[in-house]
Every structure is written in structure tokens, then in C-alpha cells.
Short mmCIF file of C-alpha atoms and ligand atoms in Angstrom, two decimals:
data_model
loop_
_atom_site.label_atom_id
_atom_site.label_comp_id
_atom_site.label_asym_id
_atom_site.label_seq_id
_atom_site.Cartn_x
_atom_site.Cartn_y
_atom_site.Cartn_z
CA MET Q 1 0.15 -0.04 0.19
CA SER Q 2 1.56 3.68 -0.77
CA VAL Q 3 -0.15 6.50 0.84
CA ASN Q 4 0.54 9.96 -0.14
CA VAL Q 5 0.41 13.00 2.02
CA GLY Q 6 -2.86 13.92 1.42
CA ASP Q 7 -4.19 10.26 2.37
CA LEU Q 8 -2.33 10.76 5.90
CA ASP Q 9 -4.06 13.94 6.51
CA ALA Q 10 -7.52 12.11 6.23
CA ILE Q 11 -6.63 9.37 7.92
CA ALA Q 12 -5.50 11.89 10.93
CA ALA Q 13 -8.55 13.88 10.72
CA GLU Q 14 -10.63 10.86 10.79
CA ILE Q 15 -9.01 9.01 13.88
CA ARG Q 16 -9.11 12.84 15.95
CA GLN Q 17 -12.76 13.40 15.45
CA ARG Q 18 -13.25 9.57 16.72
CA ILE Q 19 -11.17 10.09 19.73
CA SER Q 20 -12.99 13.02 21.11
CA VAL Q 21 -16.07 11.46 20.97
CA ALA Q 22 -14.70 7.98 22.25
CA ALA Q 23 -17.28 7.01 25.23
CA ASP Q 24 -15.16 4.77 27.34
CA GLN Q 25 -11.33 3.26 28.44
CA LEU Q 26 -12.12 0.22 25.68
CA ALA Q 27 -13.44 2.08 22.75
CA LEU Q 28 -10.02 4.54 23.42
CA GLU Q 29 -8.15 0.70 23.20
CA GLN Q 30 -9.83 -0.10 20.17
CA LEU Q 31 -8.91 3.24 18.21
CA ARG Q 32 -4.93 2.65 19.51
CA ILE Q 33 -5.27 -0.33 17.88
CA GLU Q 34 -6.71 0.63 14.50
CA ALA Q 35 -3.99 3.53 14.56
CA LEU Q 36 -1.09 2.29 15.84
CA GLY Q 37 -1.19 -1.51 16.50
CA LYS Q 38 0.70 -3.64 14.05
CA LYS Q 39 -1.77 -3.83 11.46
CA GLY Q 40 -3.00 -0.08 12.20
CA ARG Q 41 -3.70 2.20 9.52
CA LEU Q 42 -1.13 5.19 10.62
CA THR Q 43 1.64 2.10 11.25
CA ALA Q 44 0.99 1.18 7.32
CA ALA Q 45 1.38 4.84 6.19
CA LEU Q 46 4.49 4.73 8.21
CA ARG Q 47 5.86 1.68 6.63
CA SER Q 48 5.13 2.49 3.33
CA VAL Q 49 6.77 5.80 3.18
CA GLY Q 50 10.10 4.28 2.17
CA ALA Q 51 8.77 3.01 -1.08
CA LEU Q 52 8.09 6.62 -2.01
CA PRO Q 53 10.49 8.41 -4.59
CA PRO Q 54 13.31 9.90 -2.26
CA GLU Q 55 12.66 13.37 -2.79
CA GLN Q 56 8.98 12.67 -0.88
CA ARG Q 57 10.49 10.50 1.69
CA ALA Q 58 11.70 13.31 4.00
CA ALA Q 59 8.75 15.37 4.29
CA ALA Q 60 6.36 12.35 4.11
CA GLY Q 61 8.20 10.33 6.81
CA ALA Q 62 8.39 13.79 9.49
CA ARG Q 63 4.20 14.48 8.59
CA ALA Q 64 3.47 10.23 9.23
CA ASN Q 65 5.72 10.29 12.59
CA ALA Q 66 4.03 14.09 13.73
CA LEU Q 67 0.59 12.76 13.21
CA LYS Q 68 1.46 9.28 15.47
CA THR Q 69 2.69 11.13 18.22
CA GLU Q 70 -0.84 13.55 17.96
CA VAL Q 71 -2.57 10.36 17.98
CA GLU Q 72 -0.95 9.46 20.83
CA THR Q 73 -1.41 12.05 22.80
CA LEU Q 74 -4.81 12.93 21.78
CA LEU Q 75 -5.35 8.98 23.09
CA THR Q 76 -3.65 9.80 26.35
CA GLU Q 77 -5.89 13.15 26.90
CA ARG Q 78 -9.23 11.77 26.07
CA ALA Q 79 -8.09 8.94 27.99
CA ARG Q 80 -7.86 11.40 31.59
CA GLN Q 81 -10.68 13.07 30.37
CA LEU Q 82 -12.76 10.06 30.32
CA GLN Q 83 -10.96 9.26 34.14
CA THR Q 84 -11.94 12.49 35.57
CA ALA Q 85 -15.11 12.85 34.22
CA ARG Q 86 -16.02 8.75 35.75
CA LEU Q 87 -14.65 9.95 39.17
CA GLU Q 88 -17.01 13.28 39.18
CA THR Q 89 -19.91 11.12 38.73
CA LEU Q 90 -18.92 7.90 40.94
CA GLY Q 91 -20.94 9.38 43.70
CA ASP Q 92 -24.20 8.89 42.19
CA ARG Q 93 -23.68 5.91 39.70
CA GLU Q 94 -21.66 3.40 41.79
CA TRP Q 95 -22.61 3.66 45.54
CA VAL Q 96 -22.34 1.26 48.46
CA ASP Q 97 -25.13 1.04 51.29
CA VAL Q 98 -22.50 0.87 54.37
CA SER Q 99 -25.81 0.30 56.24
CA VAL Q 100 -26.72 -2.90 55.22
CA VAL Q 101 -26.62 -5.52 57.80
CA PRO Q 102 -25.70 -8.94 55.98
CA GLY Q 103 -27.45 -11.98 56.23
CA ALA Q 104 -26.20 -14.49 59.14
CA VAL Q 105 -23.01 -16.48 57.78
CA ARG Q 106 -23.63 -20.42 58.60
CA ARG Q 107 -19.96 -21.41 60.08
CA GLY Q 108 -18.65 -24.28 59.63
CA HIS Q 109 -16.85 -26.27 62.68
CA LEU Q 110 -14.65 -29.04 63.52
CA HIS Q 111 -15.24 -33.19 63.09
CA PRO Q 112 -16.17 -34.72 65.85
CA LEU Q 113 -12.94 -37.02 65.57
CA THR Q 114 -10.79 -33.69 65.60
CA LEU Q 115 -12.78 -32.18 68.26
CA VAL Q 116 -11.20 -35.11 70.29
CA LEU Q 117 -8.15 -35.46 69.18
CA ARG Q 118 -7.55 -31.99 70.27
CA GLU Q 119 -8.82 -32.39 73.68
CA VAL Q 120 -6.62 -35.78 74.05
CA LYS Q 121 -3.59 -33.47 72.83
CA ALA Q 122 -4.84 -30.76 75.38
CA ILE Q 123 -4.73 -33.79 78.44
CA PHE Q 124 -1.26 -35.28 77.10
CA SER Q 125 0.39 -31.89 76.82
CA ARG Q 126 -0.31 -30.84 80.44
CA LEU Q 127 1.35 -34.23 81.46
CA GLY Q 128 4.47 -33.15 78.99
CA TYR Q 129 4.32 -35.03 76.06
CA GLU Q 130 5.01 -34.26 72.63
CA VAL Q 131 2.89 -34.93 69.45
CA ALA Q 132 4.98 -37.21 66.89
CA LEU Q 133 4.02 -38.88 63.88
CA GLY Q 134 4.72 -41.53 61.42
CA PRO Q 135 3.75 -42.68 57.66
CA GLN Q 136 0.78 -44.19 56.85
CA LEU Q 137 2.30 -46.35 54.32
CA GLU Q 138 4.34 -48.70 56.42
CA ASP Q 139 6.64 -51.32 55.54
CA GLU Q 140 6.72 -55.02 57.27
CA PHE Q 141 9.71 -54.28 59.45
CA HIS Q 142 8.48 -51.32 61.46
CA ASN Q 143 4.71 -52.54 61.38
CA PHE Q 144 5.35 -55.72 62.86
CA GLU Q 145 8.93 -57.37 62.80
CA ALA Q 146 10.16 -54.55 64.93
CA LEU Q 147 7.13 -54.88 67.35
CA ASN Q 148 8.18 -58.69 67.87
CA ILE Q 149 5.48 -59.76 65.45
CA PRO Q 150 7.19 -62.33 62.90
CA ALA Q 151 5.64 -63.53 59.89
CA GLU Q 152 3.72 -66.34 61.25
CA HIS Q 153 2.65 -64.71 64.20
CA PRO Q 154 -1.15 -65.29 65.09
CA ALA Q 155 -1.15 -61.18 65.95
CA ARG Q 156 -1.10 -61.02 61.83
CA ASP Q 157 -4.47 -62.84 61.50
CA THR Q 158 -6.22 -59.99 63.80
CA MET Q 159 -4.92 -57.09 61.56
CA ASP Q 160 -5.52 -58.28 58.48
CA SER Q 161 -3.60 -55.70 56.13
CA PHE Q 162 -3.96 -54.32 53.26
CA TYR Q 163 -0.84 -54.45 51.06
CA VAL Q 164 0.87 -52.27 48.31
CA GLU Q 165 3.09 -53.48 45.53
CA GLY Q 166 3.62 -56.96 46.66
CA GLN Q 167 4.71 -57.79 50.60
CA ARG Q 168 6.67 -54.84 50.95
CA TRP Q 169 4.61 -52.03 52.06
CA LEU Q 170 1.36 -51.78 53.43
CA LEU Q 171 -1.16 -49.09 55.21
CA ARG Q 172 -0.28 -49.73 58.99
CA THR Q 173 -2.43 -51.58 60.96
CA HIS Q 174 -1.86 -49.88 64.04
CA THR Q 175 0.04 -46.74 65.25
CA SER Q 176 2.69 -48.97 67.19
CA PRO Q 177 5.46 -48.45 64.07
CA VAL Q 178 5.86 -45.05 65.30
CA GLN Q 179 7.19 -46.39 68.51
CA ILE Q 180 9.89 -48.15 66.69
CA ARG Q 181 10.72 -44.85 64.42
CA TYR Q 182 10.82 -42.39 67.29
CA MET Q 183 12.77 -44.36 69.20
CA GLN Q 184 15.26 -44.74 66.41
CA SER Q 185 15.39 -41.11 66.33
CA HIS Q 186 15.42 -39.96 69.60
CA LYS Q 187 17.07 -40.20 72.60
CA PRO Q 188 15.53 -40.90 76.06
CA PRO Q 189 13.74 -39.34 77.88
CA ILE Q 190 10.95 -40.01 75.17
CA ARG Q 191 7.54 -38.82 75.91
CA ILE Q 192 4.94 -38.58 73.15
CA ILE Q 193 1.45 -39.37 71.60
CA ALA Q 194 1.13 -40.34 67.98
CA PRO Q 195 -2.39 -40.11 66.37
CA GLY Q 196 -3.56 -40.91 62.72
CA ALA Q 197 -5.07 -43.14 60.64
CA VAL Q 198 -4.60 -47.07 60.62
CA TYR Q 199 -5.84 -49.62 58.11
CA ARG Q 200 -7.80 -53.08 58.58
CA ARG Q 201 -9.35 -55.30 56.34
CA ASP Q 202 -12.11 -56.04 58.60
CA ALA Q 203 -15.59 -56.25 57.50
CA THR Q 204 -17.88 -53.04 58.11
CA ASP Q 205 -20.38 -52.75 61.15
CA PRO Q 206 -21.18 -50.31 63.62
CA SER Q 207 -18.14 -50.62 65.04
CA HIS Q 208 -15.68 -51.63 63.09
CA GLY Q 209 -14.54 -49.85 59.45
CA SER Q 210 -11.26 -50.13 56.97
CA GLN Q 211 -10.11 -47.34 58.07
CA PHE Q 212 -10.15 -45.82 61.59
CA TYR Q 213 -7.64 -43.68 64.03
CA GLN Q 214 -5.76 -44.33 67.02
CA PHE Q 215 -2.67 -42.51 68.98
CA GLU Q 216 -0.09 -44.40 70.22
CA GLY Q 217 1.35 -43.20 73.53
CA LEU Q 218 4.92 -43.99 74.17
CA VAL Q 219 7.33 -42.64 77.19
CA VAL Q 220 10.80 -44.00 77.53
CA ASP Q 221 12.93 -43.26 80.99
CA HIS Q 222 14.37 -44.17 84.23
CA ASP Q 223 12.60 -46.43 86.37
CA ILE Q 224 9.23 -46.18 84.47
CA ARG Q 225 6.73 -48.87 86.18
CA LEU Q 226 3.57 -50.06 85.48
CA SER Q 227 2.16 -48.02 88.25
CA ASP Q 228 3.31 -45.39 86.18
CA LEU Q 229 1.15 -46.22 83.77
CA LYS Q 230 -1.98 -46.80 85.49
CA GLY Q 231 -1.44 -43.40 86.65
CA THR Q 232 -1.71 -41.81 83.56
CA ILE Q 233 -4.79 -44.05 82.12
CA GLU Q 234 -6.62 -42.98 85.22
CA TYR Q 235 -5.61 -39.39 84.80
CA PHE Q 236 -6.32 -39.35 80.94
CA ALA Q 237 -9.47 -41.72 81.54
CA ARG Q 238 -10.75 -39.16 84.01
CA SER Q 239 -9.56 -35.64 82.10
CA LEU Q 240 -11.88 -37.15 78.90
CA PHE Q 241 -15.06 -38.28 80.79
CA GLY Q 242 -15.22 -37.00 84.04
CA ALA Q 243 -13.67 -37.56 87.85
CA ASP Q 244 -16.21 -39.57 88.81
CA ARG Q 245 -15.37 -42.24 86.12
CA ARG Q 246 -13.48 -45.38 87.38
CA ILE Q 247 -11.05 -47.48 85.98
CA ARG Q 248 -10.50 -51.09 85.61
CA ILE Q 249 -7.28 -52.35 84.80
CA ALA Q 250 -7.03 -56.18 83.64
CA GLY Q 251 -4.70 -58.31 81.86
CA ASP Q 252 -4.18 -58.37 78.03
CA HIS Q 253 -1.40 -60.05 75.68
CA PHE Q 254 0.51 -57.81 72.89
CA PRO Q 255 3.53 -59.03 71.35
CA PHE Q 256 5.15 -55.48 71.89
CA THR Q 257 4.49 -54.77 75.99
CA GLU Q 258 5.39 -57.79 78.70
CA PRO Q 259 3.57 -57.11 80.98
CA SER Q 260 0.36 -56.21 78.98
CA ILE Q 261 -3.04 -54.85 79.96
CA GLY Q 262 -6.27 -53.29 79.01
CA ALA Q 263 -7.95 -50.65 80.54
CA ALA Q 264 -11.45 -50.09 80.72
CA VAL Q 265 -13.31 -47.14 81.93
CA SER Q 266 -16.39 -47.17 83.96
CA CYS Q 267 -19.97 -46.45 82.00
CA GLY Q 268 -21.14 -43.08 82.28
CA LEU Q 269 -24.44 -44.00 80.96
CA CYS Q 270 -25.01 -46.85 84.30
CA GLY Q 271 -22.70 -45.44 86.33
CA GLY Q 272 -21.05 -49.22 86.20
CA LYS Q 273 -24.02 -51.03 86.82
CA GLY Q 274 -23.91 -52.62 83.61
CA CYS Q 275 -26.52 -51.22 80.59
CA ARG Q 276 -27.38 -51.69 76.92
CA SER Q 277 -24.43 -49.93 75.69
CA CYS Q 278 -21.62 -51.49 78.23
CA LYS Q 279 -20.21 -54.81 78.96
CA ALA Q 280 -21.25 -55.26 82.35
CA GLY Q 281 -20.12 -51.65 83.34
CA TRP Q 282 -16.92 -51.39 81.77
CA LEU Q 283 -15.79 -49.76 78.46
CA GLU Q 284 -12.77 -50.72 77.16
CA ILE Q 285 -10.73 -47.70 76.18
CA LEU Q 286 -7.09 -48.79 75.23
CA GLY Q 287 -4.18 -51.77 75.04
CA ALA Q 288 -1.37 -50.87 76.79
CA GLY Q 289 1.63 -52.24 78.72
CA MET Q 290 5.39 -52.12 79.21
CA VAL Q 291 7.45 -51.70 75.90
CA HIS Q 292 8.91 -55.56 75.73
CA PRO Q 293 13.28 -55.28 75.95
CA GLN Q 294 13.53 -56.67 72.67
CA VAL Q 295 11.43 -53.59 71.13
CA LEU Q 296 13.33 -51.29 73.20
CA ARG Q 297 16.33 -52.99 71.68
CA ASN Q 298 15.04 -52.58 68.15
CA GLY Q 299 14.42 -48.77 69.14
CA GLY Q 300 18.00 -48.42 69.83
CA ILE Q 301 17.82 -48.50 73.30
CA ASP Q 302 19.21 -50.72 76.16
CA PRO Q 303 16.92 -51.98 78.16
CA ALA Q 304 19.47 -52.30 80.97
CA HIS Q 305 19.37 -48.98 81.52
CA TYR Q 306 15.99 -47.85 80.33
CA SER Q 307 12.15 -49.01 80.55
CA GLY Q 308 9.31 -47.52 79.36
CA PHE Q 309 5.27 -47.99 78.51
CA ALA Q 310 3.10 -47.68 75.68
CA PHE Q 311 -0.43 -47.55 75.02
CA GLY Q 312 -2.78 -47.00 71.57
CA ALA Q 313 -6.54 -46.37 72.07
CA GLY Q 314 -8.91 -46.02 69.25
CA LEU Q 315 -9.76 -42.36 68.53
CA ASP Q 316 -13.18 -42.99 67.17
CA ARG Q 317 -13.93 -45.62 70.08
CA LEU Q 318 -13.52 -42.99 72.24
CA ALA Q 319 -15.25 -40.27 70.06
CA MET Q 320 -18.34 -42.59 70.38
CA LEU Q 321 -18.25 -42.64 73.81
CA ARG Q 322 -17.48 -39.24 74.40
CA TYR Q 323 -20.53 -38.25 72.78
CA ASN Q 324 -22.99 -40.47 72.80
CA VAL Q 325 -22.41 -42.23 69.32
CA SER Q 326 -23.83 -45.48 68.14
CA ASP Q 327 -22.44 -45.97 64.96
CA LEU Q 328 -18.64 -45.54 63.94
CA ARG Q 329 -19.47 -45.04 60.30
CA LEU Q 330 -21.23 -42.34 60.97
CA PHE Q 331 -17.51 -40.19 61.64
CA LEU Q 332 -16.82 -40.74 57.44
CA GLU Q 333 -19.84 -40.49 55.96
CA ASN Q 334 -19.97 -36.64 56.16
CA ASP Q 335 -23.53 -36.52 56.80
CA VAL Q 336 -24.03 -32.44 57.86
CA ARG Q 337 -27.41 -33.74 59.75
CA PHE Q 338 -24.95 -36.08 62.27
CA LEU Q 339 -21.85 -33.47 61.98
CA ARG Q 340 -23.76 -30.32 62.64
CA GLN Q 341 -24.59 -32.00 66.21
CA PHE Q 342 -21.33 -31.50 67.35
N1 LIG U 401 -1.27 -51.86 68.41
C1 LIG U 401 -2.02 -52.46 69.59
C2 LIG U 401 -3.48 -51.89 68.59
O1 LIG U 401 -3.82 -51.67 67.74
C3 LIG U 401 -2.29 -51.48 70.77
C4 LIG U 401 -1.38 -51.11 72.13
C5 LIG U 401 -0.49 -50.15 71.65
C6 LIG U 401 -1.28 -52.23 72.77
C7 LIG U 401 0.79 -49.89 72.21
C8 LIG U 401 0.02 -51.68 73.93
C9 LIG U 401 0.77 -50.66 73.63
O2 LIG U 401 -4.16 -53.24 69.07
#
């Protein structure tokens, strides 16, 4: 395309006029592109100057450049005018009624399992415990072997597992592997709780699910005794369920504790007399015991100098007791009609 100076003037006149009446910033931007963009009309005119005969080139080039500068200036000025006009009338067109009272916002809240876990953490932190975490995908060594549960041990049947990639990795069946991991990476004194999800291939019913929550406790120091464990369980149960609760300790068996005990708390509904929601007045809350010397060794701790206790409790079960929930599955179904009650 070749352009002579007369064409240039015509284009400039038209653009000047349209800028002066452009209604908003968007219209201005479109004009800018039409005139000065890569394929703009003035841009094309400027480019074609090079094709003019040499004697016209200088004059045409100067004229085109001057027009370009003029259009740029006009665009800027019109933009400023529009902006000023907008600000002057803003109060009439765009306003906010700051006196409006907004409708109530319905706030969410914490899940009952989270609430109970927070209580558990608060209780044990008063006793100086720290919170430790371990992986949910475990190896057989930490989940079983290091806890005195060799391959053919019957305890593996009661903790039927989900394996991942052959026999090497599994979803942990309890939080006890955190005992080993923590001992391997820390020196006594040790005082931790280790909460988290655990997995078992259990058929689902009101008190069993394939995923549930536990928290592990582990204390290792000089001269830790069974009486320390008993006092700890008592303090914990009364803090969570109320000072009037009684504790019953009975013998039990776990491969990784010796001796092993089971702890039950007196039923809050019948006061220990026995009713429909308890077994003869007692509710099992946790398994525990003195850490087996071999387990201490597996954790890199010398049982000649140290002793310890461990306990493991089901968080879902505690939450069921705490809030009188009759079906474990309610915790995982995320039905707001259930969750809103807490
Ligand atoms: N890990 C055991 C279970 O899941 C509970 C437990 C933990 C027992 C610590 C004793 C000591 O059944």
C-alpha cells in the first residue's frame, strides 16, 4: 500500500474526530489498535514511506511521525478526560450502602474426631507429651517385625492388612510402628503421643471399619513402672470422661509389651451397674503395657538402662463414648445432619 500525504491527513482527521467522541477506555483502546497497532492504519502509512521516491520521503516521513505522536497524545488526553468524568459522577452511579446488615453466615465447625483429638492432645500436653507422626504407608519391619510380630505370628491374622506392591509396603494396621521410628531417631527421655489413621481389612459394621483412627502413647525414661502407666491412664480417662469415672485394669496380651494390660472405664450411662451400651458396666478404651525389652532394643535403646510404657487407643471409639454415638461409620460419611450436632 502506498500512501500520499493527502491520505495521511484524511486518516488523521478521521481518527482525531473519533477519539474526541470515544465513550470509554475500551473504545479508546480499539482506536489505538486501529491506528497505531501492528496492522494499524498509521503504522501502515509509516511503513510505506520507504517506498516513496527519495525526494518525497523525508517530508512524508516527518509528517507521518508527527501524526503518530499527535494521535498518541490525543488518546492519552481523552483517557484522562474520561477518567475524570467517571470519578466526578462515581458517587451517583456506583455506591455501597454501608448500613446494610448482612444475612448471617453459617459457619462450619470441626469434625467430632478432630474435637476429641484436640482434647486428647491437650490432656497429654499437660503431662509434657509431644505429638509425633509417622507414615501411613509402612514397611513390614516397622509395622510387625520390630514389634515382635514375625511372619507366622497369629497377631497378623487379627490385623489383616492392605498390602501395596507385593509384600513390602502395607497400610499401617496400628500406630505402634511410630514407637520404633521415634525411638530410632530420639534419645530418652521420650514422652509422645502419635495420632493418625490406621487400616485393617475388617468387614464394616457399627463398630468396625477398614479405616479408623488411633493414637499411640510412648514413654521411655529411667525407672518407668507399671504404676506410672496406671496413673497416666487414670488421669487421661478422668480428664476426658469426667472425674467420677473409675478405671479397671485387666491383663491382656500384645507381642510388643510385657506385661500387657487392657484398660476399661466405668460406663457413664449406668454408672458401672451394667446396661445396654456397656459390657457389665465397663467400656474398653485402650491396650497398653510395659515396652518389651526387645522392642526397646529394636528402637536402639538399652533395656538395661531404660524402661518404658506404651498404650494405644482407638480415637473413633473414644469419640463414640464421649458423644454417645452408636455407629462408627457416621464419622466417615460426612452427613452434615450428623456433623452439625457437635
Ligand atoms: N497396637 C495395639 C492395637 O492396635 C494397641 C497397643 C498399643 C497395645 C501400645 C499396647 C501398647 O491393638
